[in-house]
CSV table of C-alpha atoms and ligand atoms in Angstrom, one decimal:
chain,number,residue,atom,x,y,z
A,1,UNK,CA,-0.1,0.0,0.2
A,2,UNK,CA,1.1,3.5,-0.7
A,3,UNK,CA,2.0,6.1,1.9
A,4,UNK,CA,-1.5,8.0,1.0
A,5,UNK,CA,-3.4,5.0,1.6
A,6,UNK,CA,-4.0,4.2,-2.2
A,7,UNK,CA,-4.1,0.7,-2.8
A,8,UNK,CA,-2.5,0.6,-6.5
A,9,UNK,CA,-4.9,0.6,-9.4
A,10,UNK,CA,-8.1,0.0,-7.5
A,11,UNK,CA,-8.2,3.6,-6.3
A,12,UNK,CA,-10.1,5.5,-8.5
A,13,UNK,CA,-12.6,3.0,-8.8
A,14,UNK,CA,-14.8,2.8,-12.0
A,15,UNK,CA,-17.7,5.3,-12.5
A,16,UNK,CA,-20.2,2.7,-13.5
A,17,UNK,CA,-22.7,2.8,-11.1
A,18,UNK,CA,-25.9,3.8,-11.8
A,19,UNK,CA,-26.2,7.6,-11.2
A,20,UNK,CA,-29.4,7.0,-8.9
A,21,UNK,CA,-27.5,4.3,-7.0
A,22,UNK,CA,-24.9,6.6,-6.8
A,23,UNK,CA,-26.9,9.5,-5.6
A,24,UNK,CA,-28.4,7.8,-2.6
A,25,UNK,CA,-24.8,5.9,-1.6
A,26,UNK,CA,-23.8,9.4,-1.1
A,27,UNK,CA,-26.6,10.1,0.6
A,28,UNK,CA,-26.8,7.4,3.0
A,29,UNK,CA,-22.9,8.2,3.6
A,30,UNK,CA,-23.3,11.7,4.9
A,31,UNK,CA,-26.5,10.5,7.4
A,32,UNK,CA,-24.3,7.7,8.5
A,33,UNK,CA,-21.6,10.8,9.1
A,34,UNK,CA,-23.6,13.2,10.9
A,35,UNK,CA,-25.4,10.4,12.6
A,36,UNK,CA,-22.3,9.4,14.0
A,37,UNK,CA,-21.4,13.1,14.8
A,38,UNK,CA,-24.7,13.6,16.8
A,39,UNK,CA,-23.9,10.5,18.5
A,40,UNK,CA,-20.5,11.7,19.9
A,41,UNK,CA,-22.0,14.9,21.2
A,42,UNK,CA,-25.1,12.9,22.7
A,43,UNK,CA,-22.2,10.6,24.4
A,44,UNK,CA,-20.5,13.6,25.8
A,45,UNK,CA,-23.8,15.3,27.4
A,46,UNK,CA,-24.3,11.7,28.9
A,47,UNK,CA,-27.0,11.1,26.8
A,48,UNK,CA,-25.5,7.6,25.8
A,49,UNK,CA,-23.9,5.1,28.2
A,50,UNK,CA,-22.0,1.9,27.8
A,51,UNK,CA,-19.6,2.0,24.9
A,52,UNK,CA,-19.8,3.9,21.6
A,53,UNK,CA,-17.8,2.8,18.7
A,54,UNK,CA,-17.9,5.1,15.6
A,55,UNK,CA,-16.9,4.3,12.0
A,56,UNK,CA,-16.5,7.9,10.8
A,57,UNK,CA,-14.2,7.6,7.9
A,58,UNK,CA,-15.1,4.4,7.2
A,59,UNK,CA,-18.6,5.1,5.6
A,60,UNK,CA,-17.2,4.0,1.8
A,61,UNK,CA,-16.6,0.6,2.8
A,62,UNK,CA,-20.0,0.4,5.4
A,63,UNK,CA,-22.2,1.9,2.9
A,64,UNK,CA,-20.5,0.4,-0.6
A,65,UNK,CA,-20.6,-3.0,0.6
A,66,UNK,CA,-24.1,-2.9,2.1
A,67,UNK,CA,-25.5,-1.5,-1.4
A,68,UNK,CA,-23.6,-4.2,-3.0
A,69,UNK,CA,-25.9,-6.6,-1.6
A,70,UNK,CA,-29.8,-7.3,-2.3
A,71,UNK,CA,-31.6,-6.3,0.5
A,72,UNK,CA,-32.5,-9.6,1.8
A,73,UNK,CA,-29.0,-11.1,1.8
A,74,UNK,CA,-28.2,-11.4,5.5
A,75,UNK,CA,-25.5,-9.2,7.3
A,76,UNK,CA,-23.8,-9.6,10.9
A,77,UNK,CA,-21.3,-7.1,11.8
A,78,UNK,CA,-19.0,-5.9,14.8
A,79,UNK,CA,-20.0,-3.9,17.1
A,80,UNK,CA,-19.0,-0.7,15.2
A,81,UNK,CA,-22.2,-1.2,12.9
A,82,UNK,CA,-24.4,1.8,13.2
A,83,UNK,CA,-24.0,2.9,9.2
A,84,UNK,CA,-24.7,-0.7,8.2
A,85,UNK,CA,-28.1,-0.4,10.2
A,86,UNK,CA,-28.7,2.8,8.5
A,87,UNK,CA,-27.9,1.7,5.4
A,88,UNK,CA,-30.1,-1.2,5.8
A,89,UNK,CA,-32.9,1.4,6.3
A,90,UNK,CA,-33.6,0.9,9.6
A,91,UNK,CA,-35.3,4.1,11.0
A,92,UNK,CA,-33.0,6.8,12.4
A,93,UNK,CA,-35.2,7.6,15.0
A,94,UNK,CA,-35.0,4.0,16.3
A,95,UNK,CA,-31.1,3.8,16.0
A,96,UNK,CA,-30.5,7.0,18.1
A,97,UNK,CA,-33.3,5.8,20.7
A,98,UNK,CA,-31.2,2.2,20.9
A,99,UNK,CA,-28.2,4.5,21.9
A,100,UNK,CA,-30.1,6.2,24.4
A,101,UNK,CA,-31.2,2.9,26.0
A,102,UNK,CA,-35.0,4.1,25.4
A,103,UNK,CA,-38.1,1.7,25.2
A,104,UNK,CA,-38.8,3.0,21.3
A,105,UNK,CA,-35.3,1.7,20.2
A,106,UNK,CA,-34.6,-0.5,17.5
A,107,UNK,CA,-33.8,-3.6,20.3
A,108,UNK,CA,-36.2,-1.9,22.9
A,109,UNK,CA,-33.6,-0.2,24.2
A,110,UNK,CA,-31.7,-3.7,25.6
A,111,UNK,CA,-28.8,-3.7,23.0
A,112,UNK,CA,-27.7,-0.2,22.9
A,113,UNK,CA,-24.7,1.1,20.8
A,114,UNK,CA,-22.9,-2.6,19.7
A,115,UNK,CA,-26.1,-4.5,19.5
A,116,UNK,CA,-28.1,-3.3,16.9
A,117,UNK,CA,-30.4,-5.6,15.0
A,118,UNK,CA,-32.9,-5.1,12.6
A,119,UNK,CA,-34.3,-8.8,11.3
A,120,UNK,CA,-36.9,-7.2,9.1
A,121,UNK,CA,-34.1,-5.8,7.1
A,122,UNK,CA,-32.0,-8.9,7.2
A,123,UNK,CA,-29.8,-7.2,9.5
A,124,UNK,CA,-28.3,-9.8,11.9
A,125,UNK,CA,-26.7,-7.7,14.3
A,126,UNK,CA,-23.4,-6.5,15.7
A,127,UNK,CA,-21.5,-8.0,18.5
A,128,UNK,CA,-19.0,-7.3,21.1
A,129,UNK,CA,-17.1,-10.4,21.0
A,130,UNK,CA,-14.4,-9.8,18.2
A,131,UNK,CA,-14.8,-12.2,15.6
A,132,UNK,CA,-18.2,-13.3,17.1
A,133,UNK,CA,-20.2,-12.3,14.3
A,134,UNK,CA,-18.4,-14.6,11.5
A,135,UNK,CA,-19.7,-18.1,12.5
A,136,UNK,CA,-23.1,-16.3,12.7
A,137,UNK,CA,-22.8,-15.8,9.1
A,138,UNK,CA,-21.7,-19.2,8.0
A,139,UNK,CA,-24.7,-20.2,9.8
A,140,UNK,CA,-26.9,-18.1,8.1
A,141,UNK,CA,-24.8,-19.3,4.4
A,142,UNK,CA,-25.8,-23.0,6.0
A,143,UNK,CA,-29.6,-21.9,6.4
A,144,UNK,CA,-29.8,-20.7,3.0
A,145,UNK,CA,-28.4,-23.1,1.2
A,146,UNK,CA,-29.8,-25.9,3.0
A,147,UNK,CA,-33.6,-23.9,2.2
A,148,UNK,CA,-32.7,-23.6,-1.6
A,149,UNK,CA,-32.7,-20.2,-1.3
A,150,UNK,CA,-30.4,-17.8,-3.4
A,151,UNK,CA,-29.6,-15.3,-0.9
A,152,UNK,CA,-25.9,-14.5,0.0
A,153,UNK,CA,-24.9,-14.0,3.8
A,154,UNK,CA,-22.1,-11.3,4.0
A,155,UNK,CA,-19.9,-10.8,7.4
A,156,UNK,CA,-18.1,-7.7,8.4
A,157,UNK,CA,-15.1,-8.1,10.6
A,158,UNK,CA,-12.1,-6.2,11.5
A,159,UNK,CA,-8.5,-6.6,10.9
A,160,UNK,CA,-8.2,-7.2,14.5
A,161,UNK,CA,-10.5,-10.6,14.2
A,162,UNK,CA,-8.1,-12.2,11.3
A,163,UNK,CA,-6.4,-13.4,14.2
A,164,UNK,CA,-9.0,-14.8,16.0
A,165,UNK,CA,-9.2,-18.9,15.3
A,166,UNK,CA,-12.9,-18.6,14.5
A,167,UNK,CA,-12.3,-16.9,11.3
A,168,UNK,CA,-10.2,-20.0,10.1
A,169,UNK,CA,-12.8,-22.1,11.3
A,170,UNK,CA,-15.1,-20.5,9.4
A,171,UNK,CA,-13.7,-20.2,6.3
A,172,UNK,CA,-13.1,-24.0,6.3
A,173,UNK,CA,-16.4,-25.0,6.7
A,174,UNK,CA,-17.9,-22.2,4.4
A,175,UNK,CA,-15.8,-23.6,1.5
A,176,UNK,CA,-15.7,-27.5,2.6
A,177,UNK,CA,-19.9,-27.2,2.6
A,178,UNK,CA,-20.0,-24.4,-0.4
A,179,UNK,CA,-21.7,-22.0,1.6
A,180,UNK,CA,-22.3,-18.1,-0.2
A,181,UNK,CA,-20.9,-16.2,2.2
A,182,UNK,CA,-18.9,-13.2,1.7
A,183,UNK,CA,-16.0,-12.7,4.5
A,184,UNK,CA,-15.2,-8.7,4.2
A,185,UNK,CA,-12.7,-7.6,6.3
A,186,UNK,CA,-12.8,-3.8,7.2
A,187,UNK,CA,-9.0,-3.3,8.0
A,188,UNK,CA,-8.9,-0.1,9.2
A,189,UNK,CA,-5.2,-1.0,10.3
A,190,UNK,CA,-5.7,-0.9,13.9
A,191,UNK,CA,-7.5,-3.0,16.9
A,192,UNK,CA,-7.5,-0.8,19.1
A,193,UNK,CA,-3.9,0.8,19.7
A,194,UNK,CA,-2.7,-1.8,17.8
A,195,UNK,CA,-1.1,-1.4,14.0
A,196,UNK,CA,-1.6,-4.5,12.1
A,197,UNK,CA,2.1,-5.1,11.3
A,198,UNK,CA,2.3,-5.6,14.8
A,199,UNK,CA,-0.1,-8.3,15.3
A,200,UNK,CA,0.0,-9.8,11.9
A,201,UNK,CA,2.7,-12.2,10.6
A,202,UNK,CA,1.1,-11.9,6.8
A,203,UNK,CA,-0.5,-8.1,6.6
A,204,UNK,CA,-2.2,-8.9,3.4
A,205,UNK,CA,-5.1,-10.2,5.3
A,206,UNK,CA,-7.0,-11.5,2.0
A,207,UNK,CA,-4.7,-13.8,1.6
A,208,UNK,CA,-6.1,-15.6,4.8
A,209,UNK,CA,-8.5,-17.5,2.4
A,210,UNK,CA,-5.6,-18.9,0.3
A,211,UNK,CA,-5.5,-21.5,2.6
A,212,UNK,CA,-8.9,-22.8,1.7
A,213,UNK,CA,-8.9,-22.3,-1.9
A,214,UNK,CA,-11.6,-19.4,-1.5
A,215,UNK,CA,-11.0,-16.2,-4.2
A,216,UNK,CA,-10.0,-13.0,-2.3
A,217,UNK,CA,-8.8,-9.6,-2.8
A,218,UNK,CA,-8.2,-6.0,-1.6
A,219,UNK,CA,-9.9,-3.1,-2.2
A,220,UNK,CA,-9.4,0.5,-1.6
A,221,UNK,CA,-12.3,1.0,1.2
A,222,UNK,CA,-11.9,4.9,1.3
A,223,UNK,CA,-13.6,4.6,-2.1
A,224,UNK,CA,-17.6,3.7,-2.4
A,225,UNK,CA,-17.5,3.2,-6.0
A,226,UNK,CA,-14.8,0.7,-5.8
A,227,UNK,CA,-16.2,-1.0,-3.0
A,228,UNK,CA,-19.5,-1.2,-4.4
A,229,UNK,CA,-17.9,-3.0,-7.1
A,230,UNK,CA,-16.2,-5.3,-5.3
A,231,UNK,CA,-19.0,-6.9,-3.3
A,232,UNK,CA,-21.6,-6.7,-6.0
A,233,UNK,CA,-19.0,-9.3,-8.0
A,234,UNK,CA,-18.4,-11.1,-5.0
A,235,UNK,CA,-22.0,-11.6,-4.1
A,236,UNK,CA,-22.8,-12.5,-7.6
A,237,UNK,CA,-19.9,-15.0,-7.4
A,238,UNK,CA,-21.5,-16.7,-4.1
A,239,UNK,CA,-24.7,-16.6,-5.3
A,240,UNK,CA,-24.0,-18.3,-8.4
A,241,UNK,CA,-21.2,-20.3,-7.6
A,242,UNK,CA,-22.3,-21.2,-4.1
A,243,UNK,CA,-19.0,-20.7,-2.7
A,244,UNK,CA,-17.5,-18.1,-0.5
A,245,UNK,CA,-15.5,-15.1,-1.3
A,246,UNK,CA,-13.3,-12.7,0.6
A,247,UNK,CA,-12.7,-9.2,0.2
A,248,UNK,CA,-10.2,-7.0,2.5
A,249,UNK,CA,-11.1,-3.4,2.1
A,250,UNK,CA,-8.4,-0.8,3.4
A,251,UNK,CA,-10.0,2.2,5.2
A,252,UNK,CA,-9.1,4.4,8.6
A,253,UNK,CA,-11.1,5.5,11.1
A,254,UNK,CA,-10.6,9.1,12.0
A,255,UNK,CA,-11.4,8.8,15.7
A,256,UNK,CA,-9.8,6.5,18.5
A,257,UNK,CA,-11.3,2.9,19.1
A,258,UNK,CA,-14.5,3.9,21.0
A,259,UNK,CA,-15.5,6.9,22.6
A,260,UNK,CA,-13.5,6.5,25.7
A,261,UNK,CA,-10.2,6.0,23.6
A,262,UNK,CA,-8.0,9.3,23.6
A,263,UNK,CA,-6.3,8.4,20.7
A,264,UNK,CA,-2.8,9.5,21.6
A,265,UNK,CA,-0.8,6.9,19.9
A,266,UNK,CA,-1.3,6.9,16.4
A,267,UNK,CA,1.0,9.0,14.3
A,268,UNK,CA,-1.0,12.9,13.7
A,269,UNK,CA,0.6,12.6,10.5
A,270,UNK,CA,-0.7,9.2,9.6
A,271,UNK,CA,-4.3,10.7,10.9
A,272,UNK,CA,-3.7,13.7,8.6
A,273,UNK,CA,-2.9,11.5,5.2
A,274,UNK,CA,-6.0,9.7,5.4
A,275,UNK,CA,-8.4,12.5,6.1
A,276,UNK,CA,-7.0,14.4,3.5
A,277,UNK,CA,-9.1,11.2,1.4
A,278,UNK,CA,-12.0,11.6,3.2
A,279,UNK,CA,-14.5,9.0,1.6
A,280,UNK,CA,-17.5,12.1,1.2
A,281,UNK,CA,-15.1,14.5,-0.2
A,282,UNK,CA,-13.5,12.0,-2.5
A,283,UNK,CA,-17.1,11.1,-3.7
A,284,UNK,CA,-18.9,14.8,-4.1
A,285,UNK,CA,-16.1,15.3,-6.4
A,286,UNK,CA,-16.9,12.3,-8.9
A,287,UNK,CA,-20.6,13.2,-8.3
A,288,UNK,CA,-19.9,16.9,-9.4
A,289,UNK,CA,-17.5,16.0,-12.1
A,290,UNK,CA,-20.2,13.6,-13.7
A,291,UNK,CA,-22.8,16.1,-13.5
A,292,UNK,CA,-24.8,13.6,-11.2
A,293,UNK,CA,-25.7,16.2,-8.7
A,294,UNK,CA,-25.2,20.1,-8.2
A,295,UNK,CA,-23.9,22.0,-5.4
A,296,UNK,CA,-27.0,23.2,-4.6
A,297,UNK,CA,-28.7,19.1,-4.6
A,298,UNK,CA,-25.7,18.2,-2.3
A,299,UNK,CA,-26.7,21.8,-0.1
A,300,UNK,CA,-30.1,19.8,-0.1
A,301,UNK,CA,-29.0,16.4,1.1
A,302,UNK,CA,-26.9,17.7,4.0
A,303,UNK,CA,-29.9,20.1,5.1
A,304,UNK,CA,-32.1,16.7,5.2
A,305,UNK,CA,-29.8,14.8,6.5
A,306,UNK,CA,-29.2,17.1,9.0
A,307,UNK,CA,-32.7,17.9,9.9
A,308,UNK,CA,-33.3,13.6,10.3
A,309,UNK,CA,-30.7,13.2,12.7
A,310,UNK,CA,-32.2,16.4,14.9
A,311,UNK,CA,-35.8,14.9,15.0
A,312,UNK,CA,-33.7,11.5,16.1
A,313,UNK,CA,-31.9,12.8,18.2
A,314,UNK,CA,-35.5,14.8,20.1
A,315,UNK,CA,-37.1,11.6,19.4
A,316,UNK,CA,-34.5,9.5,21.6
A,317,UNK,CA,-34.5,12.2,24.7
A,318,UNK,CA,-38.3,11.8,24.9
A,319,UNK,CA,-38.7,8.0,24.7
A,320,UNK,CA,-39.0,6.4,27.9
A,321,UNK,CA,-36.4,5.0,29.5
A,322,UNK,CA,-36.3,1.2,29.6
A,323,UNK,CA,-37.7,0.1,33.0
A,324,UNK,CA,-35.8,-1.6,35.7
A,325,UNK,CA,-38.2,-4.6,36.0
A,326,UNK,CA,-38.0,-5.2,32.3
A,327,UNK,CA,-34.1,-5.5,32.1
A,328,UNK,CA,-33.9,-9.1,31.9
A,329,UNK,CA,-36.6,-9.5,29.3
A,330,UNK,CA,-35.8,-11.2,26.1
A,331,UNK,CA,-32.8,-12.8,27.8
A,332,UNK,CA,-34.1,-16.3,29.3
A,333,UNK,CA,-37.0,-18.3,27.5
A,334,UNK,CA,-38.3,-18.6,30.7
A,335,UNK,CA,-39.7,-15.5,32.7
A,336,UNK,CA,-37.2,-13.8,35.3
A,337,UNK,CA,-39.0,-15.1,38.0
A,338,UNK,CA,-39.7,-18.8,36.8
A,339,UNK,CA,-36.0,-19.7,36.3
A,340,UNK,CA,-36.3,-23.8,36.1
A,341,UNK,CA,-32.9,-23.9,37.8
A,342,UNK,CA,-33.7,-21.7,40.5
A,343,UNK,CA,-30.7,-20.4,41.1
A,344,UNK,CA,-29.4,-18.5,44.1
A,345,UNK,CA,-28.0,-15.5,42.0
A,346,UNK,CA,-31.0,-14.8,40.2
A,347,UNK,CA,-33.3,-12.1,41.6
A,348,UNK,CA,-36.6,-13.3,42.8
A,349,UNK,CA,-35.6,-16.9,41.7
A,350,UNK,CA,-35.8,-19.9,44.1
A,351,UNK,CA,-33.2,-21.2,45.9
B,401,TPP,C1,-12.5,-11.9,21.9
B,401,TPP,C2,-12.4,-10.9,22.3
B,401,TPP,N1,-11.2,-10.2,22.4
B,401,TPP,C3,-10.8,-8.7,23.1
B,401,TPP,C4,-11.8,-8.3,22.7
B,401,TPP,C5,-11.6,-6.6,23.2
B,401,TPP,N2,-11.7,-6.0,22.0
B,401,TPP,C6,-12.7,-5.3,21.5
B,401,TPP,S1,-12.5,-4.8,20.0
B,401,TPP,C7,-11.2,-4.9,20.2
B,401,TPP,C8,-10.2,-4.6,18.7
B,401,TPP,C9,-10.5,-5.3,17.6
B,401,TPP,O1,-10.0,-4.4,16.4
B,401,TPP,P1,-10.8,-5.0,14.7
B,401,TPP,O2,-11.1,-6.1,14.5
B,401,TPP,O3,-9.6,-4.4,13.8
B,401,TPP,O4,-12.0,-3.8,14.8
B,401,TPP,P2,-12.3,-2.3,15.1
B,401,TPP,O5,-12.4,-2.1,16.4
B,401,TPP,O6,-10.8,-1.7,14.2
B,401,TPP,O7,-13.1,-1.7,13.9
B,401,TPP,C10,-10.4,-5.7,21.4
B,401,TPP,C11,-9.5,-6.5,21.3
B,401,TPP,C12,-13.7,-8.7,22.6
B,401,TPP,N3,-14.3,-7.4,22.9
B,401,TPP,N4,-13.4,-9.7,22.0
B,402,MG,MG1,-9.5,-2.6,12.9
């Protein structure tokens, strides 16, 4: 990879997507950006508790990959998944309310930022365990094959997850059983504060797939059109050949690992270099250059998104918090006071 983060010839990205789709992808990328900027503010105000992991800077990889799928293709992800839910069309009000821990949240306020899930839109969730979402996508791929459907499961995981044994097991099983799974590694070049070359003997992470005879490639994750093309191709391959594929998208997150990370260890000049390739700014240039949008159109998109997010934040703030008595709802198959094991650890349980 070059110093400016470009990845060989794949940087420019073919301007081959449909103009309506390009406009829509820009609109969602911007929506995700302003959603997360507002979420950061609300976290600082104390309205969002727990962890908050932002993907600011990674919007091209997130939006390009979701739009490279059919709406029914199931997705699983890491805890950095606000953009995946919004790209799938989850209501920004419900997503923000989930972050606030409110009853009106996407998961009734029980999941929070790391555990968004929208089954209706085939978004099968964010997971806090590094690598945890990978075997779940293999399971979804198995279900698709078992039922003879023609969907494709996609899992998004980070560079850090590539050193978890579960990736190896999942790649093996997906290939052995010919499962339609796209393994999408969003390589933002750090796992917490640890750079890939300090954690991985082989830094070309897409090569993990070689050992299983799975086709794989690297793509510029700052270029939404390149990501969209790569995922469309991969999904087509998985759908028609009933076989897995792996993609590694090189991107960069502008902020620290989570809101509680002061981000003091990554070099400032490195951050500046990547910010100079901001995926929204570069895509805006393409859209303007191709005559797909005018400056006025862009201003209208930005204004509408800001209004959507303002509305979402006000909705979340005005919604009731999850009642303490409901905290254990949906955790156990049996009601809280009817634990069959009668554990003494369970408030209200027998024992
Ligand atoms: C199994 C497991 N080990 C460790 C952690 C703590 N942890 C949370 S995020 C993270 C870094 C993961 O980095 P990466 O996969 O690159 O994803 P990114 O956060 O960069 O999006 C670690 C080590 C965890 N959640 N799960
Ligand atoms: Mg990472």
